[in-house]
Short mmCIF file of C-alpha atoms in Angstrom, two decimals:
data_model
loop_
_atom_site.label_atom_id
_atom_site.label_comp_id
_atom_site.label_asym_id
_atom_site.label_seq_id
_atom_site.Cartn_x
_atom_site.Cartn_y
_atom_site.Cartn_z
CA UNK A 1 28.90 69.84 -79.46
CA UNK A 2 31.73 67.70 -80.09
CA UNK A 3 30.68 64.10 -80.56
CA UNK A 4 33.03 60.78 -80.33
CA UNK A 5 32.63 57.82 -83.05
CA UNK A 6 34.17 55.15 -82.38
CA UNK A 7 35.17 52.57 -84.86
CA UNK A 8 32.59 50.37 -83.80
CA UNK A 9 29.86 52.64 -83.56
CA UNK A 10 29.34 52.54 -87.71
CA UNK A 11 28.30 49.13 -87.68
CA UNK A 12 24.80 49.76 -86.95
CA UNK A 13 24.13 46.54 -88.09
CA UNK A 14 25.71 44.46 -85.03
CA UNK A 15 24.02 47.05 -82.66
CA UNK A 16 21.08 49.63 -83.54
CA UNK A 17 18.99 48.14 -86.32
CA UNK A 18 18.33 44.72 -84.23
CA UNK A 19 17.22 47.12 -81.28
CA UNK A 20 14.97 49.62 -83.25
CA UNK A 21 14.17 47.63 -86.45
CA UNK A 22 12.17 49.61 -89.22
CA UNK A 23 13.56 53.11 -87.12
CA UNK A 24 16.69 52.49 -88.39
CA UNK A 25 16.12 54.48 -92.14
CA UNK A 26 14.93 57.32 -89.92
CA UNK A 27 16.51 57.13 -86.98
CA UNK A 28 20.22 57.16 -87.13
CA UNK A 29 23.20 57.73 -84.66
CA UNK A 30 25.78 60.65 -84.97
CA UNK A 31 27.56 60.00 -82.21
CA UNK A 32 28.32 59.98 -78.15
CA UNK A 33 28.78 63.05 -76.14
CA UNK A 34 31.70 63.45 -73.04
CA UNK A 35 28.39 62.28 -70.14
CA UNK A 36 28.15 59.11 -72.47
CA UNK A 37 24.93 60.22 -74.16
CA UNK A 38 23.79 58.47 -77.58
CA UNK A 39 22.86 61.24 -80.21
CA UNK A 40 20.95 60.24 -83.29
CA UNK A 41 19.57 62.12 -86.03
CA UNK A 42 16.20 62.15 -87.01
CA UNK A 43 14.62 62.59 -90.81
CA UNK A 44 11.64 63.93 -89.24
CA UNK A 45 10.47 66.15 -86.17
CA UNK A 46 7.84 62.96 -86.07
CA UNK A 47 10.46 61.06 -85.76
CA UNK A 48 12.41 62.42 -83.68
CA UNK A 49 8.98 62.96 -81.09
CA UNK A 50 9.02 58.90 -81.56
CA UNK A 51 12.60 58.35 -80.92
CA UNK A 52 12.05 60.41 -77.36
CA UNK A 53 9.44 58.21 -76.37
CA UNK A 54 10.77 55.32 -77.43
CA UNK A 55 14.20 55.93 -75.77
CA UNK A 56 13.99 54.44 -72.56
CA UNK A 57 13.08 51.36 -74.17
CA UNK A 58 15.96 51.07 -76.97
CA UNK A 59 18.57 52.31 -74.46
CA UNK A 60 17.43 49.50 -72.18
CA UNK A 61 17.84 46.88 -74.99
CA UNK A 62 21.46 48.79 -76.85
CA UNK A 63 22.61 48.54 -72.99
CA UNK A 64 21.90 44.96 -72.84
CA UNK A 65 23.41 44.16 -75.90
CA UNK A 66 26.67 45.96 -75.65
CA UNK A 67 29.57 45.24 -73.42
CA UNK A 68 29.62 47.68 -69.85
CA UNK A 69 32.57 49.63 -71.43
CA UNK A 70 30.45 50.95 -74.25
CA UNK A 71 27.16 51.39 -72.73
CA UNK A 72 24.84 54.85 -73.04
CA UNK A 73 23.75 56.79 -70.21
CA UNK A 74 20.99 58.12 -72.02
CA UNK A 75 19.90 58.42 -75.75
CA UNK A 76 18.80 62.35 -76.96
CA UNK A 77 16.97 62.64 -80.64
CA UNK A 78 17.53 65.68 -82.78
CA UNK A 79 15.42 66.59 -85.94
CA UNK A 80 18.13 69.46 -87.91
CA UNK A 81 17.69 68.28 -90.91
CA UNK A 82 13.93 68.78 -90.43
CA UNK A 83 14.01 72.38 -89.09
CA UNK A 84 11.07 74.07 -90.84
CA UNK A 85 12.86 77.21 -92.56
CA UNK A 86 12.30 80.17 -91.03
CA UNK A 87 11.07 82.22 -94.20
CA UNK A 88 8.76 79.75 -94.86
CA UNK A 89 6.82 79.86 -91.40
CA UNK A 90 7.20 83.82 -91.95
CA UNK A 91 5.45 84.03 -95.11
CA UNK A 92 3.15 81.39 -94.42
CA UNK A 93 -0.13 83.26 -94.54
CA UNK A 94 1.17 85.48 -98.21
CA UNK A 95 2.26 82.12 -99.66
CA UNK A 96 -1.21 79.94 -99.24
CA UNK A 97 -3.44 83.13 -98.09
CA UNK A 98 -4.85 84.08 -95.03
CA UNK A 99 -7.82 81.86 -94.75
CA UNK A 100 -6.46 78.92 -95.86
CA UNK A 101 -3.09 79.21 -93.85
CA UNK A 102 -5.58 79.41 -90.24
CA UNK A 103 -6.55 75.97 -90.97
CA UNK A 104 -3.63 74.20 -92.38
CA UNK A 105 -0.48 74.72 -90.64
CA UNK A 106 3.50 73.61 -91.44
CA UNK A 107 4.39 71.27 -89.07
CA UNK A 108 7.80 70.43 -90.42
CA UNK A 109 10.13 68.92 -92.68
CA UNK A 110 10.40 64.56 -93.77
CA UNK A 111 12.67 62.52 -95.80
CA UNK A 112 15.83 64.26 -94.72
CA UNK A 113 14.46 67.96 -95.55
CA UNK A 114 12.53 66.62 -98.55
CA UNK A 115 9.14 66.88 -97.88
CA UNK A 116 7.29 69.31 -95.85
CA UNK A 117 4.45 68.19 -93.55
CA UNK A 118 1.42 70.04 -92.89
CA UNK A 119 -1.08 69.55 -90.36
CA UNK A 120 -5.18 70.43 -91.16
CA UNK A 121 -7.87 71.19 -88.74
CA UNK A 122 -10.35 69.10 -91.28
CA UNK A 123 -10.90 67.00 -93.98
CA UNK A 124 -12.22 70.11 -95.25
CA UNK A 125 -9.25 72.18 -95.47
CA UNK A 126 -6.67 68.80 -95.88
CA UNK A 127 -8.48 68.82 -99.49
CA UNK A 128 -8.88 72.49 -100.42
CA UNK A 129 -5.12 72.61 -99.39
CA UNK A 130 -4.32 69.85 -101.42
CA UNK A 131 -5.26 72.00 -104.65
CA UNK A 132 -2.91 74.73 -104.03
CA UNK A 133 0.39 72.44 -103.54
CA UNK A 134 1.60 72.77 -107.25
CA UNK A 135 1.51 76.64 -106.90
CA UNK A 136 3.02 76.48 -102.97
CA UNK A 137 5.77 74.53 -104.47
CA UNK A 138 6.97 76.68 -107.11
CA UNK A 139 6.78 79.43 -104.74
CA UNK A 140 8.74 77.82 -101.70
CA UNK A 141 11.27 77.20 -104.32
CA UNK A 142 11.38 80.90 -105.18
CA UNK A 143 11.18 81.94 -101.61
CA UNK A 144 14.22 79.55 -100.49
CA UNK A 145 16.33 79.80 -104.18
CA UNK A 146 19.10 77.14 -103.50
CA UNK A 147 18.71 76.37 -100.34
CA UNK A 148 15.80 74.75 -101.45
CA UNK A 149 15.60 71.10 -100.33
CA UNK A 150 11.71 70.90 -100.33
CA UNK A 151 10.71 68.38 -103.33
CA UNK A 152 7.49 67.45 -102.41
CA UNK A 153 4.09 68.03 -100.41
CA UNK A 154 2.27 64.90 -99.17
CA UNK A 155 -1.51 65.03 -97.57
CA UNK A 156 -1.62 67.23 -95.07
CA UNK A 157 -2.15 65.03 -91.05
CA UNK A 158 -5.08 65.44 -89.36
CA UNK A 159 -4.60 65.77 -85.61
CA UNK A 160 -5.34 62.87 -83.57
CA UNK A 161 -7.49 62.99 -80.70
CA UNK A 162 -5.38 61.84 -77.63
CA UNK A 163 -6.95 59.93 -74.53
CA UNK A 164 -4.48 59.08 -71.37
CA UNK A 165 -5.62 56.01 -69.53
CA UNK A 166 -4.95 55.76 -65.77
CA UNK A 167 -5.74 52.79 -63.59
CA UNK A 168 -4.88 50.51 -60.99
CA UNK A 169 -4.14 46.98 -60.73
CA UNK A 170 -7.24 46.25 -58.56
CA UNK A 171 -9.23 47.13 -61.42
CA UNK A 172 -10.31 43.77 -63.29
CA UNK A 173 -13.29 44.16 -65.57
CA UNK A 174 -12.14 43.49 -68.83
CA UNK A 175 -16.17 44.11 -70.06
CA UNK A 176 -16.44 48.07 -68.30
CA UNK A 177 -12.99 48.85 -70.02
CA UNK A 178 -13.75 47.28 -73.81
CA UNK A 179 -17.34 49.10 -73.32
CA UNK A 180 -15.68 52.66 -72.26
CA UNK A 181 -12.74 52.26 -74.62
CA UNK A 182 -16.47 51.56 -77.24
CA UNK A 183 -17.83 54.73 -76.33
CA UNK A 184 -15.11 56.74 -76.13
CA UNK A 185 -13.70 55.99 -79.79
CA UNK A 186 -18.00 56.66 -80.85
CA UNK A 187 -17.43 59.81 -79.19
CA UNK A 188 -13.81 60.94 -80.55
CA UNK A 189 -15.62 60.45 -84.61
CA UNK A 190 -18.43 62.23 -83.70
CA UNK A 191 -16.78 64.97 -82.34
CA UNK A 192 -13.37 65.14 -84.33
CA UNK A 193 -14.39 63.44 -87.18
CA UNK A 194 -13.71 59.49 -88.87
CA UNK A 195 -10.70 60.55 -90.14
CA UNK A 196 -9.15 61.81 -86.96
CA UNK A 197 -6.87 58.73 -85.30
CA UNK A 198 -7.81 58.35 -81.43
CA UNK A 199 -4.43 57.74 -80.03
CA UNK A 200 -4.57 55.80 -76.46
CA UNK A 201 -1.66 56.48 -74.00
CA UNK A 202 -1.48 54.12 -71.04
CA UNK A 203 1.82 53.14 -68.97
CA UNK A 204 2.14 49.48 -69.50
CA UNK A 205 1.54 48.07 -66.04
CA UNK A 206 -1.81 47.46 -64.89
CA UNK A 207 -4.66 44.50 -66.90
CA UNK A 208 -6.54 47.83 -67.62
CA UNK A 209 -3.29 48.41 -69.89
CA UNK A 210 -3.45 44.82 -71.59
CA UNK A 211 -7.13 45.49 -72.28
CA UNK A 212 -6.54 48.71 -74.04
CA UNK A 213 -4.14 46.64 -76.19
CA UNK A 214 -6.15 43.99 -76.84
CA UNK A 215 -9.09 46.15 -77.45
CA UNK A 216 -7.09 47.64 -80.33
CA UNK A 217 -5.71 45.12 -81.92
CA UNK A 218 -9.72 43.78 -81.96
CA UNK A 219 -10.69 46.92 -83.39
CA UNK A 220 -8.15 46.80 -86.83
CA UNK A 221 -8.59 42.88 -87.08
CA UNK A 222 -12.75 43.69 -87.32
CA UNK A 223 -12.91 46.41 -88.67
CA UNK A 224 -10.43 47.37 -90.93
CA UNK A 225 -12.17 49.95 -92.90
CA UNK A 226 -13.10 51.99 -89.59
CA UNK A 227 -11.57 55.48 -88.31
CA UNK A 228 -7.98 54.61 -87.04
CA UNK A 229 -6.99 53.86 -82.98
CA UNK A 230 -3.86 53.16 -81.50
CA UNK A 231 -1.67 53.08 -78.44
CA UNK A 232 1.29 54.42 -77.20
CA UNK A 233 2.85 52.81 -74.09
CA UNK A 234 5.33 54.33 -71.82
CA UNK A 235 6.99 51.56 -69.48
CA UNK A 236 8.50 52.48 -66.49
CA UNK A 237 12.08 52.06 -67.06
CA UNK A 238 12.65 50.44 -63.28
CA UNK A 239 16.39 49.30 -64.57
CA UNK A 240 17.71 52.87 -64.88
CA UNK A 241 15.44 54.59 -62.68
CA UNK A 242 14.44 52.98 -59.89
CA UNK A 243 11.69 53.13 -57.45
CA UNK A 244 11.39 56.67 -59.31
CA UNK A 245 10.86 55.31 -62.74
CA UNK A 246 6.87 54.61 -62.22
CA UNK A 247 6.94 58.47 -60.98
CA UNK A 248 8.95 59.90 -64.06
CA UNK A 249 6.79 58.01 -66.57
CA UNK A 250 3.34 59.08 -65.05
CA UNK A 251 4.90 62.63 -65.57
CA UNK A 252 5.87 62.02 -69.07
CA UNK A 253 2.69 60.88 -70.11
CA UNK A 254 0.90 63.55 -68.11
CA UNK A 255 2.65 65.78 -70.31
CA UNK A 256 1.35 64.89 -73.47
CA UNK A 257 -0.86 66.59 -74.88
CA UNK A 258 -4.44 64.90 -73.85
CA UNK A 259 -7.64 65.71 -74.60
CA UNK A 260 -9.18 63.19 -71.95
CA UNK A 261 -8.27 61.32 -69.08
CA UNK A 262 -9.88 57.80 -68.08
CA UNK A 263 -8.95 56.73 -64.87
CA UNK A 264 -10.27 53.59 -63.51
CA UNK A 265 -10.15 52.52 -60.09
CA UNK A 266 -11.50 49.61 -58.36
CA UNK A 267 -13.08 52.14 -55.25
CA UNK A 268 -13.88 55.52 -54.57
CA UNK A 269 -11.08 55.66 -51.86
CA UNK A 270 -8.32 54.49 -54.81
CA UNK A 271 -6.42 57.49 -55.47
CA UNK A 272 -4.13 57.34 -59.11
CA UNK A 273 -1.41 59.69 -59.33
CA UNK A 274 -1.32 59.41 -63.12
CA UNK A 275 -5.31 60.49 -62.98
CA UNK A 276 -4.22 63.23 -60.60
CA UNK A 277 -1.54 64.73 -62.03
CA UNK A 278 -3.57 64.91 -65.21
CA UNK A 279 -6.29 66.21 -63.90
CA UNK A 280 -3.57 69.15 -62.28
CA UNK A 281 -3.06 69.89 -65.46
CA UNK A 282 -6.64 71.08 -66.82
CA UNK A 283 -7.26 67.89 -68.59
CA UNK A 284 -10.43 66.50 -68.28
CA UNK A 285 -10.82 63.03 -65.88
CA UNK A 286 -13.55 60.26 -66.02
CA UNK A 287 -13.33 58.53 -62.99
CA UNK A 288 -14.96 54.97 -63.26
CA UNK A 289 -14.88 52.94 -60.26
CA UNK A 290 -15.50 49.02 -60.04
CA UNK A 291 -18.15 48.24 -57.38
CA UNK A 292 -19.83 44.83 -56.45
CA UNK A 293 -19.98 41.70 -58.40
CA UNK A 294 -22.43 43.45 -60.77
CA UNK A 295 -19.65 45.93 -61.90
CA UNK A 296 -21.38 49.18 -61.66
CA UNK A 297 -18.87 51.45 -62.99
CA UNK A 298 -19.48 55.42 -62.43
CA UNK A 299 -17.46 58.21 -64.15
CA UNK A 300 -16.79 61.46 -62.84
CA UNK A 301 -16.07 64.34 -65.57
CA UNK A 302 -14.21 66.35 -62.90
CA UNK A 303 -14.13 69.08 -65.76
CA UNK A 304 -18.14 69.46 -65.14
CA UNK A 305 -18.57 67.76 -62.22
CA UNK A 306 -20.95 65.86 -64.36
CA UNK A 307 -21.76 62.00 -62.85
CA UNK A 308 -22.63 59.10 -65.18
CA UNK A 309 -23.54 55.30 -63.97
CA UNK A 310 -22.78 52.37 -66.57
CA UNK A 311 -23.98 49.23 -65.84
CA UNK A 312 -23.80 45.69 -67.67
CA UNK A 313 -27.09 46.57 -68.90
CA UNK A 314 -26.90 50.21 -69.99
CA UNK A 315 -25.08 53.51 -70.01
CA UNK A 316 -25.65 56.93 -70.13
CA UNK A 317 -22.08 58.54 -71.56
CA UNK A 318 -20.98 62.14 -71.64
CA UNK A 319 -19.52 63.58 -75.34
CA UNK A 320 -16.54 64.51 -76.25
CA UNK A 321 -18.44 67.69 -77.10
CA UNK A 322 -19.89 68.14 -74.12
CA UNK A 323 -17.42 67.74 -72.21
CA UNK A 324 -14.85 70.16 -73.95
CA UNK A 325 -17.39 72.97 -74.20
#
């Protein structure tokens, strides 16, 4: 595809790296397409996986900061560079052996093609892996001659267990969500394993939102030495989109890849699309509804049909594990 640059495109400094600050190393713009579209480059299929979620927001703020002449109509991330090679993937299981290559996959390429990335399925394997780099080097390098790029093999990721929160606005006990958001990251290390991240998605909008935020930042400030959370938020980009844009984001996060859907709603009548269309797509849904003054808050596992009642004395919860089996 045929991109445009003009002159004042290059200086990323007047433009891009105010908007997407640290990005910039990784992310980096090529050029803009004849439907106005902003492509960038990415070192790193994780990066370029970032720079699609994040791209509602930065074009937003590049739009607002350039004059209406120059503006994007939409920003698209590519990862080239970062292409796993094909005869690597193909001789995957020869190169690190059968067993070994069932548990620790290639995931891609970082570092502009420099360093491959491997995902484990355990601590386990992430370690026995680890011994055999040296060896997998040498033999990539063999395997690829001088088309070789590949320099270097860092610790392979663990994947991170991801939880999609859905709620409504009428929902306002700050205590039920900090105590489900409690037993929820308990159950996500029991299950998974301390060294697996718990990843919480939530759209931005509703106080249930601002407590999963909160809760998180809590949870690094306190304990620092504990298994890893975070958040990803997807705003509704209502400037480009519309009374659509609170649709097209619930259907962008219900296409993530979740393992678990919390949904809380202030009554059993509440309906949440973002719960719903999640729970259309075989992902597990814990309903918990807001009742009374007491706050008795009940969740439904619609994956078992399986009813639990918390209240501010007690709760019963459901596992991870028992949920997913």
């Amino acid at each position: 595809m045929e991109l445009a640059r003009p002159q004042w495109l290059a200086n990323l400094g007047a433009w891009w790296e105010p908007v997407v600050g640290a990005a910039a190393s990784q992310v980096v713009p090529e050029g803009i397409d004849a439907r106005g579209r902003l492509h960038v480059e990415c070192s790193s299929i994780v990066w370029a996986r970032q720079a699609r979620l994040l791209g509602d927001h930065w074009l937003h703020r590049l739009n607002a900061r350039l004059p209406d002449e120059n503006r994007f109509s939409a920003l698209v991330a590519d990862s080239s560079s970062s292409v796993m090679p094909q005869p690597v993937l193909e001789q995957w299981p020869r190169l690190l052996g059968e067993a070994l290559a069932g548990l620790v996959r290639p995931v891609g390429l970082n570092d502009w093609g420099q360093e491959l990335l491997t995902e484990a399925v355990s601590a386990q394997a992430r370690d026995e892996f680890a011994t055999r780099v040296p060896d997998l080097l040498t033999q990539i390098c063999e395997l690829l001659g001088a088309h070789c790029t590949i320099s270097r093999i860092p610790a392979s990721d663990l994947p991170s267990v991801w939880v999609l929160v859905a709620s409504t606005r009428r929902f306002t006990d700050r205590r039920a969500v900090e105590d489900v958001l409690m037993d929820t990251w308990h159950d996500a290390t029991q299950t998974f394993g301390p060294e697996h991240q718990l990843c919480l998605m939530h759209g931005a909008e509703t106080l249930v939102d601002e407590v999963v935020e909160d809760w998180v930042a809590s949870v690094a400030e306190q304990w620092p030495g504990m298994p890893k959370v975070a958040t990803l938020a997807r705003q509704a980009d209502t400037n480009r989109y519309g009374s659509d844009a609170f649709r097209l984001r619930d259907e962008a996060l219900a296409e993530d890849d979740a393992t678990l859907c919390l949904a809380f709603a202030a009554d059993t009548e509440e309906r949440i699309r973002l719960a719903g269309l999640a729970d259309r797509k075989g992902i597990p849904v814990r309903r918990h509804i807001q009742a009374g003054a007491e706050t008795v808050v009940r969740a439904l596992d619609s994956s078992a049909n399986a009813v639990t009642a918390r209240t501010e004395q007690g709760a019963d919860t459901v596992s991870f594990r028992q949920r997913l089996v």
